[in-house]
Amino acid sequence: MRLHLLALNPTDSVTEGFLPAAARLGLAVTLLTDQPAAHRQAYERYAADGGDKLPELDIVECDVRDFREVIARISALGRPDAVFTNSDHLQTQAALAADYFALPGKDWRAALRTKNKAQLRRALAEAGVDTVWSAELGPAEDPEAAGGLDAPFPCVVKPREGVASEDVVLAADAASLVARCREIRERRPGVALVIEEYLDGQLYTLETLGDGHTLHAISAFRTELSPLPYFIEERLDLLPAPPQPHSDLVLEQLRALGVGFGACHTEYVAQGDRARLIEVNYRAIGDQCDLTLAHLLDIPLFEHILRTHLGERLPLDLGARTDGRARMEYICAQRGGTLTSAPPASDTERDGVRLVYRPLREEGEKHPLHRTNRDYIGVLRATGTDQERIDRAVEEFLTERSWEIVS
């Protein structure tokens, strides 16, 4: 059986998660990407580092952002058994391609509805499940127009199809709002923006897995963000169970959006007994959280996701462990410059806590400050069964090591 996988840049989720899972399922993989050289390099490096076995793999260059090119390329290559992507940017394209070839997949309307943050707000309001004040600044509209909106301040401005907190910022008043919109447009000319009510409260995630019939809430994280006005995820703690009543309310909103096939990573704020969606990412959680979950829940998470795209039903009981605890700690650059000193990769276990540290930049690399997860220079995955021990091990690790950036 052959899987056609759509991707932009290489990611840990694909390299260490989905491709080894495809190999374990006996699938051959055709990877369609606009960055073939980067993928070849990533997989060669992974194999050289002793990574899990990868499948029979053909890497094919394709303009994967254009669903017409995707369908044409797949047609020329031969009908696949499944079309899949874990990219935020390619869910609609993959869904349309799967539908064209009469293969299992996500509803392309739901994929578009969740990716487009203006559509997301409209759909939730029309379904009567939640209403958030929001407005859209089209690609051709002058940022000055944002100053005339009847926005509730402070408010949030962000790209309509953005990801990873990139160019997401809080505006305190009308003048600040116009200035923020102008700054984003200078970096990204013609980008459509969404201005919306700021939802204050504790941020959580809900990770779900569905096959179009059964929708499992498999886990939830509590998320800690950087200081405002930016929204960079700096720490995630795995909760013992998805909190109630919020998780059921999130599931209700996901069903209203048409979400229920494959993996979905949803971010929401808890306000009393209300669950207010921040965004819906119709793919598996990233930044190595998915790799941590697969290990800690002790389920074939990546295989389950791929099987849904092959048309298989999920078990009614996934059999996931419930005693595991995890903390994800992201080391963020505080300024732009060259990384001159950083600890190497490590994998240690002590006092019932496993610590896996992976650098995300090499020494000597120079980067500007992005105010997004592109500022991550390393990630620490701490797992065990005792949260206090995990927290203590993380604090010791961070105290004993340093990361130096020279402007």
JSON list of N, CA and C in Angstrom, two decimals, residues 11-64:
[
{"chain": "A", "resi": 11, "resn": "THR", "atom": "N", "xyz": [9.81, 18.28, 9.60]},
{"chain": "A", "resi": 11, "resn": "THR", "atom": "CA", "xyz": [9.44, 18.45, 11.00]},
{"chain": "A", "resi": 11, "resn": "THR", "atom": "C", "xyz": [9.74, 17.17, 11.77]},
{"chain": "A", "resi": 12, "resn": "ASP", "atom": "N", "xyz": [9.94, 17.32, 13.08]},
{"chain": "A", "resi": 12, "resn": "ASP", "atom": "CA", "xyz": [10.15, 16.14, 13.92]},
{"chain": "A", "resi": 12, "resn": "ASP", "atom": "C", "xyz": [8.95, 15.20, 13.87]},
{"chain": "A", "resi": 13, "resn": "SER", "atom": "N", "xyz": [7.75, 15.77, 13.76]},
{"chain": "A", "resi": 13, "resn": "SER", "atom": "CA", "xyz": [6.54, 14.94, 13.73]},
{"chain": "A", "resi": 13, "resn": "SER", "atom": "C", "xyz": [6.57, 13.96, 12.57]},
{"chain": "A", "resi": 14, "resn": "VAL", "atom": "N", "xyz": [6.99, 14.42, 11.41]},
{"chain": "A", "resi": 14, "resn": "VAL", "atom": "CA", "xyz": [7.05, 13.56, 10.23]},
{"chain": "A", "resi": 14, "resn": "VAL", "atom": "C", "xyz": [8.28, 12.66, 10.28]},
{"chain": "A", "resi": 15, "resn": "THR", "atom": "N", "xyz": [9.45, 13.25, 10.55]},
{"chain": "A", "resi": 15, "resn": "THR", "atom": "CA", "xyz": [10.70, 12.49, 10.51]},
{"chain": "A", "resi": 15, "resn": "THR", "atom": "C", "xyz": [10.75, 11.39, 11.57]},
{"chain": "A", "resi": 16, "resn": "GLU", "atom": "N", "xyz": [10.37, 11.72, 12.80]},
{"chain": "A", "resi": 16, "resn": "GLU", "atom": "CA", "xyz": [10.49, 10.78, 13.91]},
{"chain": "A", "resi": 16, "resn": "GLU", "atom": "C", "xyz": [9.18, 10.09, 14.26]},
{"chain": "A", "resi": 17, "resn": "GLY", "atom": "N", "xyz": [8.07, 10.61, 13.73]},
{"chain": "A", "resi": 17, "resn": "GLY", "atom": "CA", "xyz": [6.77, 10.05, 14.09]},
{"chain": "A", "resi": 17, "resn": "GLY", "atom": "C", "xyz": [6.09, 9.32, 12.95]},
{"chain": "A", "resi": 18, "resn": "PHE", "atom": "N", "xyz": [5.64, 10.06, 11.96]},
{"chain": "A", "resi": 18, "resn": "PHE", "atom": "CA", "xyz": [4.80, 9.47, 10.92]},
{"chain": "A", "resi": 18, "resn": "PHE", "atom": "C", "xyz": [5.56, 8.56, 9.96]},
{"chain": "A", "resi": 19, "resn": "LEU", "atom": "N", "xyz": [6.78, 8.92, 9.58]},
{"chain": "A", "resi": 19, "resn": "LEU", "atom": "CA", "xyz": [7.50, 8.05, 8.64]},
{"chain": "A", "resi": 19, "resn": "LEU", "atom": "C", "xyz": [7.88, 6.71, 9.28]},
{"chain": "A", "resi": 20, "resn": "PRO", "atom": "N", "xyz": [8.44, 6.68, 10.50]},
{"chain": "A", "resi": 20, "resn": "PRO", "atom": "CA", "xyz": [8.67, 5.37, 11.12]},
{"chain": "A", "resi": 20, "resn": "PRO", "atom": "C", "xyz": [7.37, 4.57, 11.32]},
{"chain": "A", "resi": 21, "resn": "ALA", "atom": "N", "xyz": [6.27, 5.27, 11.63]},
{"chain": "A", "resi": 21, "resn": "ALA", "atom": "CA", "xyz": [4.99, 4.58, 11.77]},
{"chain": "A", "resi": 21, "resn": "ALA", "atom": "C", "xyz": [4.56, 3.96, 10.45]},
{"chain": "A", "resi": 22, "resn": "ALA", "atom": "N", "xyz": [4.77, 4.68, 9.35]},
{"chain": "A", "resi": 22, "resn": "ALA", "atom": "CA", "xyz": [4.44, 4.13, 8.04]},
{"chain": "A", "resi": 22, "resn": "ALA", "atom": "C", "xyz": [5.26, 2.89, 7.75]},
{"chain": "A", "resi": 23, "resn": "ALA", "atom": "N", "xyz": [6.53, 2.92, 8.15]},
{"chain": "A", "resi": 23, "resn": "ALA", "atom": "CA", "xyz": [7.38, 1.73, 7.96]},
{"chain": "A", "resi": 23, "resn": "ALA", "atom": "C", "xyz": [6.85, 0.56, 8.76]},
{"chain": "A", "resi": 24, "resn": "ARG", "atom": "N", "xyz": [6.44, 0.81, 10.00]},
{"chain": "A", "resi": 24, "resn": "ARG", "atom": "CA", "xyz": [5.91, -0.27, 10.84]},
{"chain": "A", "resi": 24, "resn": "ARG", "atom": "C", "xyz": [4.61, -0.84, 10.27]},
{"chain": "A", "resi": 25, "resn": "LEU", "atom": "N", "xyz": [3.85, -0.01, 9.56]},
{"chain": "A", "resi": 25, "resn": "LEU", "atom": "CA", "xyz": [2.60, -0.46, 8.94]},
{"chain": "A", "resi": 25, "resn": "LEU", "atom": "C", "xyz": [2.84, -1.11, 7.58]},
{"chain": "A", "resi": 26, "resn": "GLY", "atom": "N", "xyz": [4.09, -1.11, 7.12]},
{"chain": "A", "resi": 26, "resn": "GLY", "atom": "CA", "xyz": [4.40, -1.71, 5.83]},
{"chain": "A", "resi": 26, "resn": "GLY", "atom": "C", "xyz": [4.02, -0.86, 4.64]},
{"chain": "A", "resi": 27, "resn": "LEU", "atom": "N", "xyz": [3.90, 0.46, 4.85]},
{"chain": "A", "resi": 27, "resn": "LEU", "atom": "CA", "xyz": [3.50, 1.37, 3.78]},
{"chain": "A", "resi": 27, "resn": "LEU", "atom": "C", "xyz": [4.72, 1.89, 3.02]},
{"chain": "A", "resi": 28, "resn": "ALA", "atom": "N", "xyz": [4.59, 1.99, 1.71]},
{"chain": "A", "resi": 28, "resn": "ALA", "atom": "CA", "xyz": [5.54, 2.76, 0.92]},
{"chain": "A", "resi": 28, "resn": "ALA", "atom": "C", "xyz": [5.03, 4.20, 0.91]},
{"chain": "A", "resi": 29, "resn": "VAL", "atom": "N", "xyz": [5.95, 5.16, 0.89]},
{"chain": "A", "resi": 29, "resn": "VAL", "atom": "CA", "xyz": [5.56, 6.56, 1.01]},
{"chain": "A", "resi": 29, "resn": "VAL", "atom": "C", "xyz": [6.11, 7.37, -0.16]},
{"chain": "A", "resi": 30, "resn": "THR", "atom": "N", "xyz": [5.22, 8.15, -0.77]},
{"chain": "A", "resi": 30, "resn": "THR", "atom": "CA", "xyz": [5.64, 9.18, -1.71]},
{"chain": "A", "resi": 30, "resn": "THR", "atom": "C", "xyz": [5.44, 10.51, -1.00]},
{"chain": "A", "resi": 31, "resn": "LEU", "atom": "N", "xyz": [6.53, 11.23, -0.79]},
{"chain": "A", "resi": 31, "resn": "LEU", "atom": "CA", "xyz": [6.47, 12.51, -0.09]},
{"chain": "A", "resi": 31, "resn": "LEU", "atom": "C", "xyz": [6.49, 13.63, -1.12]},
{"chain": "A", "resi": 32, "resn": "LEU", "atom": "N", "xyz": [5.40, 14.39, -1.18]},
{"chain": "A", "resi": 32, "resn": "LEU", "atom": "CA", "xyz": [5.29, 15.54, -2.08]},
{"chain": "A", "resi": 32, "resn": "LEU", "atom": "C", "xyz": [5.65, 16.79, -1.30]},
{"chain": "A", "resi": 33, "resn": "THR", "atom": "N", "xyz": [6.62, 17.56, -1.79]},
{"chain": "A", "resi": 33, "resn": "THR", "atom": "CA", "xyz": [7.09, 18.72, -1.06]},
{"chain": "A", "resi": 33, "resn": "THR", "atom": "C", "xyz": [7.68, 19.75, -2.00]},
{"chain": "A", "resi": 34, "resn": "ASP", "atom": "N", "xyz": [7.67, 21.00, -1.56]},
{"chain": "A", "resi": 34, "resn": "ASP", "atom": "CA", "xyz": [8.35, 22.05, -2.32]},
{"chain": "A", "resi": 34, "resn": "ASP", "atom": "C", "xyz": [9.78, 22.24, -1.84]},
{"chain": "A", "resi": 35, "resn": "GLN", "atom": "N", "xyz": [10.22, 21.40, -0.89]},
{"chain": "A", "resi": 35, "resn": "GLN", "atom": "CA", "xyz": [11.58, 21.50, -0.36]},
{"chain": "A", "resi": 35, "resn": "GLN", "atom": "C", "xyz": [12.25, 20.12, -0.33]},
{"chain": "A", "resi": 36, "resn": "PRO", "atom": "N", "xyz": [12.42, 19.49, -1.49]},
{"chain": "A", "resi": 36, "resn": "PRO", "atom": "CA", "xyz": [12.93, 18.11, -1.49]},
{"chain": "A", "resi": 36, "resn": "PRO", "atom": "C", "xyz": [14.33, 17.97, -0.92]},
{"chain": "A", "resi": 37, "resn": "ALA", "atom": "N", "xyz": [15.22, 18.93, -1.18]},
{"chain": "A", "resi": 37, "resn": "ALA", "atom": "CA", "xyz": [16.59, 18.82, -0.69]},
{"chain": "A", "resi": 37, "resn": "ALA", "atom": "C", "xyz": [16.64, 18.83, 0.84]},
{"chain": "A", "resi": 38, "resn": "ALA", "atom": "N", "xyz": [15.82, 19.68, 1.45]},
{"chain": "A", "resi": 38, "resn": "ALA", "atom": "CA", "xyz": [15.78, 19.77, 2.91]},
{"chain": "A", "resi": 38, "resn": "ALA", "atom": "C", "xyz": [15.30, 18.45, 3.51]},
{"chain": "A", "resi": 39, "resn": "HIS", "atom": "N", "xyz": [14.34, 17.80, 2.88]},
{"chain": "A", "resi": 39, "resn": "HIS", "atom": "CA", "xyz": [13.84, 16.52, 3.39]},
{"chain": "A", "resi": 39, "resn": "HIS", "atom": "C", "xyz": [14.89, 15.43, 3.24]},
{"chain": "A", "resi": 40, "resn": "ARG", "atom": "N", "xyz": [15.55, 15.38, 2.11]},
{"chain": "A", "resi": 40, "resn": "ARG", "atom": "CA", "xyz": [16.59, 14.36, 1.94]},
{"chain": "A", "resi": 40, "resn": "ARG", "atom": "C", "xyz": [17.66, 14.51, 3.02]},
{"chain": "A", "resi": 41, "resn": "GLN", "atom": "N", "xyz": [18.06, 15.75, 3.26]},
{"chain": "A", "resi": 41, "resn": "GLN", "atom": "CA", "xyz": [19.09, 16.01, 4.27]},
{"chain": "A", "resi": 41, "resn": "GLN", "atom": "C", "xyz": [18.61, 15.61, 5.66]},
{"chain": "A", "resi": 42, "resn": "ALA", "atom": "N", "xyz": [17.36, 15.93, 5.98]},
{"chain": "A", "resi": 42, "resn": "ALA", "atom": "CA", "xyz": [16.82, 15.61, 7.31]},
{"chain": "A", "resi": 42, "resn": "ALA", "atom": "C", "xyz": [16.77, 14.10, 7.53]},
{"chain": "A", "resi": 43, "resn": "TYR", "atom": "N", "xyz": [16.38, 13.34, 6.52]},
{"chain": "A", "resi": 43, "resn": "TYR", "atom": "CA", "xyz": [16.24, 11.90, 6.69]},
{"chain": "A", "resi": 43, "resn": "TYR", "atom": "C", "xyz": [17.60, 11.21, 6.71]},
{"chain": "A", "resi": 44, "resn": "GLU", "atom": "N", "xyz": [18.55, 11.74, 5.96]},
{"chain": "A", "resi": 44, "resn": "GLU", "atom": "CA", "xyz": [19.91, 11.20, 6.01]},
{"chain": "A", "resi": 44, "resn": "GLU", "atom": "C", "xyz": [20.52, 11.42, 7.39]},
{"chain": "A", "resi": 45, "resn": "ARG", "atom": "N", "xyz": [20.29, 12.61, 7.95]},
{"chain": "A", "resi": 45, "resn": "ARG", "atom": "CA", "xyz": [20.81, 12.92, 9.28]},
{"chain": "A", "resi": 45, "resn": "ARG", "atom": "C", "xyz": [20.14, 12.03, 10.33]},
{"chain": "A", "resi": 46, "resn": "TYR", "atom": "N", "xyz": [18.83, 11.84, 10.21]},
{"chain": "A", "resi": 46, "resn": "TYR", "atom": "CA", "xyz": [18.09, 11.00, 11.16]},
{"chain": "A", "resi": 46, "resn": "TYR", "atom": "C", "xyz": [18.61, 9.56, 11.14]},
{"chain": "A", "resi": 47, "resn": "ALA", "atom": "N", "xyz": [18.83, 9.04, 9.94]},
{"chain": "A", "resi": 47, "resn": "ALA", "atom": "CA", "xyz": [19.35, 7.67, 9.82]},
{"chain": "A", "resi": 47, "resn": "ALA", "atom": "C", "xyz": [20.75, 7.58, 10.39]},
{"chain": "A", "resi": 48, "resn": "ALA", "atom": "N", "xyz": [21.58, 8.60, 10.12]},
{"chain": "A", "resi": 48, "resn": "ALA", "atom": "CA", "xyz": [22.95, 8.59, 10.62]},
{"chain": "A", "resi": 48, "resn": "ALA", "atom": "C", "xyz": [23.00, 8.64, 12.14]},
{"chain": "A", "resi": 49, "resn": "ASP", "atom": "N", "xyz": [21.99, 9.27, 12.74]},
{"chain": "A", "resi": 49, "resn": "ASP", "atom": "CA", "xyz": [21.93, 9.38, 14.21]},
{"chain": "A", "resi": 49, "resn": "ASP", "atom": "C", "xyz": [21.31, 8.15, 14.85]},
{"chain": "A", "resi": 50, "resn": "GLY", "atom": "N", "xyz": [21.01, 7.13, 14.05]},
{"chain": "A", "resi": 50, "resn": "GLY", "atom": "CA", "xyz": [20.46, 5.89, 14.60]},
{"chain": "A", "resi": 50, "resn": "GLY", "atom": "C", "xyz": [18.98, 5.92, 14.83]},
{"chain": "A", "resi": 51, "resn": "GLY", "atom": "N", "xyz": [18.25, 6.72, 14.06]},
{"chain": "A", "resi": 51, "resn": "GLY", "atom": "CA", "xyz": [16.80, 6.81, 14.21]},
{"chain": "A", "resi": 51, "resn": "GLY", "atom": "C", "xyz": [16.09, 5.54, 13.77]},
{"chain": "A", "resi": 52, "resn": "ASP", "atom": "N", "xyz": [14.80, 5.46, 14.06]},
{"chain": "A", "resi": 52, "resn": "ASP", "atom": "CA", "xyz": [14.00, 4.30, 13.68]},
{"chain": "A", "resi": 52, "resn": "ASP", "atom": "C", "xyz": [13.99, 4.12, 12.17]},
{"chain": "A", "resi": 53, "resn": "LYS", "atom": "N", "xyz": [13.68, 2.91, 11.75]},
{"chain": "A", "resi": 53, "resn": "LYS", "atom": "CA", "xyz": [13.66, 2.58, 10.33]},
{"chain": "A", "resi": 53, "resn": "LYS", "atom": "C", "xyz": [12.62, 3.43, 9.60]},
{"chain": "A", "resi": 54, "resn": "LEU", "atom": "N", "xyz": [13.02, 3.98, 8.46]},
{"chain": "A", "resi": 54, "resn": "LEU", "atom": "CA", "xyz": [12.11, 4.75, 7.61]},
{"chain": "A", "resi": 54, "resn": "LEU", "atom": "C", "xyz": [11.56, 3.84, 6.51]},
{"chain": "A", "resi": 55, "resn": "PRO", "atom": "N", "xyz": [10.43, 4.20, 5.93]},
{"chain": "A", "resi": 55, "resn": "PRO", "atom": "CA", "xyz": [9.82, 3.35, 4.91]},
{"chain": "A", "resi": 55, "resn": "PRO", "atom": "C", "xyz": [10.51, 3.50, 3.56]},
{"chain": "A", "resi": 56, "resn": "GLU", "atom": "N", "xyz": [10.12, 2.66, 2.61]},
{"chain": "A", "resi": 56, "resn": "GLU", "atom": "CA", "xyz": [10.48, 2.90, 1.21]},
{"chain": "A", "resi": 56, "resn": "GLU", "atom": "C", "xyz": [9.95, 4.27, 0.84]},
{"chain": "A", "resi": 57, "resn": "LEU", "atom": "N", "xyz": [10.83, 5.18, 0.42]},
{"chain": "A", "resi": 57, "resn": "LEU", "atom": "CA", "xyz": [10.45, 6.59, 0.34]},
{"chain": "A", "resi": 57, "resn": "LEU", "atom": "C", "xyz": [10.86, 7.21, -0.99]},
{"chain": "A", "resi": 58, "resn": "ASP", "atom": "N", "xyz": [9.90, 7.79, -1.68]},
{"chain": "A", "resi": 58, "resn": "ASP", "atom": "CA", "xyz": [10.16, 8.58, -2.88]},
{"chain": "A", "resi": 58, "resn": "ASP", "atom": "C", "xyz": [9.84, 10.03, -2.55]},
{"chain": "A", "resi": 59, "resn": "ILE", "atom": "N", "xyz": [10.79, 10.92, -2.78]},
{"chain": "A", "resi": 59, "resn": "ILE", "atom": "CA", "xyz": [10.59, 12.34, -2.52]},
{"chain": "A", "resi": 59, "resn": "ILE", "atom": "C", "xyz": [10.39, 13.05, -3.86]},
{"chain": "A", "resi": 60, "resn": "VAL", "atom": "N", "xyz": [9.24, 13.67, -4.01]},
{"chain": "A", "resi": 60, "resn": "VAL", "atom": "CA", "xyz": [8.85, 14.26, -5.30]},
{"chain": "A", "resi": 60, "resn": "VAL", "atom": "C", "xyz": [8.59, 15.75, -5.11]},
{"chain": "A", "resi": 61, "resn": "GLU", "atom": "N", "xyz": [9.19, 16.56, -5.96]},
{"chain": "A", "resi": 61, "resn": "GLU", "atom": "CA", "xyz": [8.98, 18.01, -5.87]},
{"chain": "A", "resi": 61, "resn": "GLU", "atom": "C", "xyz": [7.60, 18.37, -6.40]},
{"chain": "A", "resi": 62, "resn": "CYS", "atom": "N", "xyz": [6.91, 19.26, -5.66]},
{"chain": "A", "resi": 62, "resn": "CYS", "atom": "CA", "xyz": [5.55, 19.64, -6.04]},
{"chain": "A", "resi": 62, "resn": "CYS", "atom": "C", "xyz": [5.18, 20.94, -5.34]},
{"chain": "A", "resi": 63, "resn": "ASP", "atom": "N", "xyz": [4.41, 21.78, -6.00]},
{"chain": "A", "resi": 63, "resn": "ASP", "atom": "CA", "xyz": [3.87, 22.98, -5.36]},
{"chain": "A", "resi": 63, "resn": "ASP", "atom": "C", "xyz": [2.68, 22.54, -4.50]},
{"chain": "A", "resi": 64, "resn": "VAL", "atom": "N", "xyz": [2.98, 22.11, -3.28]},
{"chain": "A", "resi": 64, "resn": "VAL", "atom": "CA", "xyz": [1.96, 21.48, -2.44]},
{"chain": "A", "resi": 64, "resn": "VAL", "atom": "C", "xyz": [0.93, 22.47, -1.91]}
]
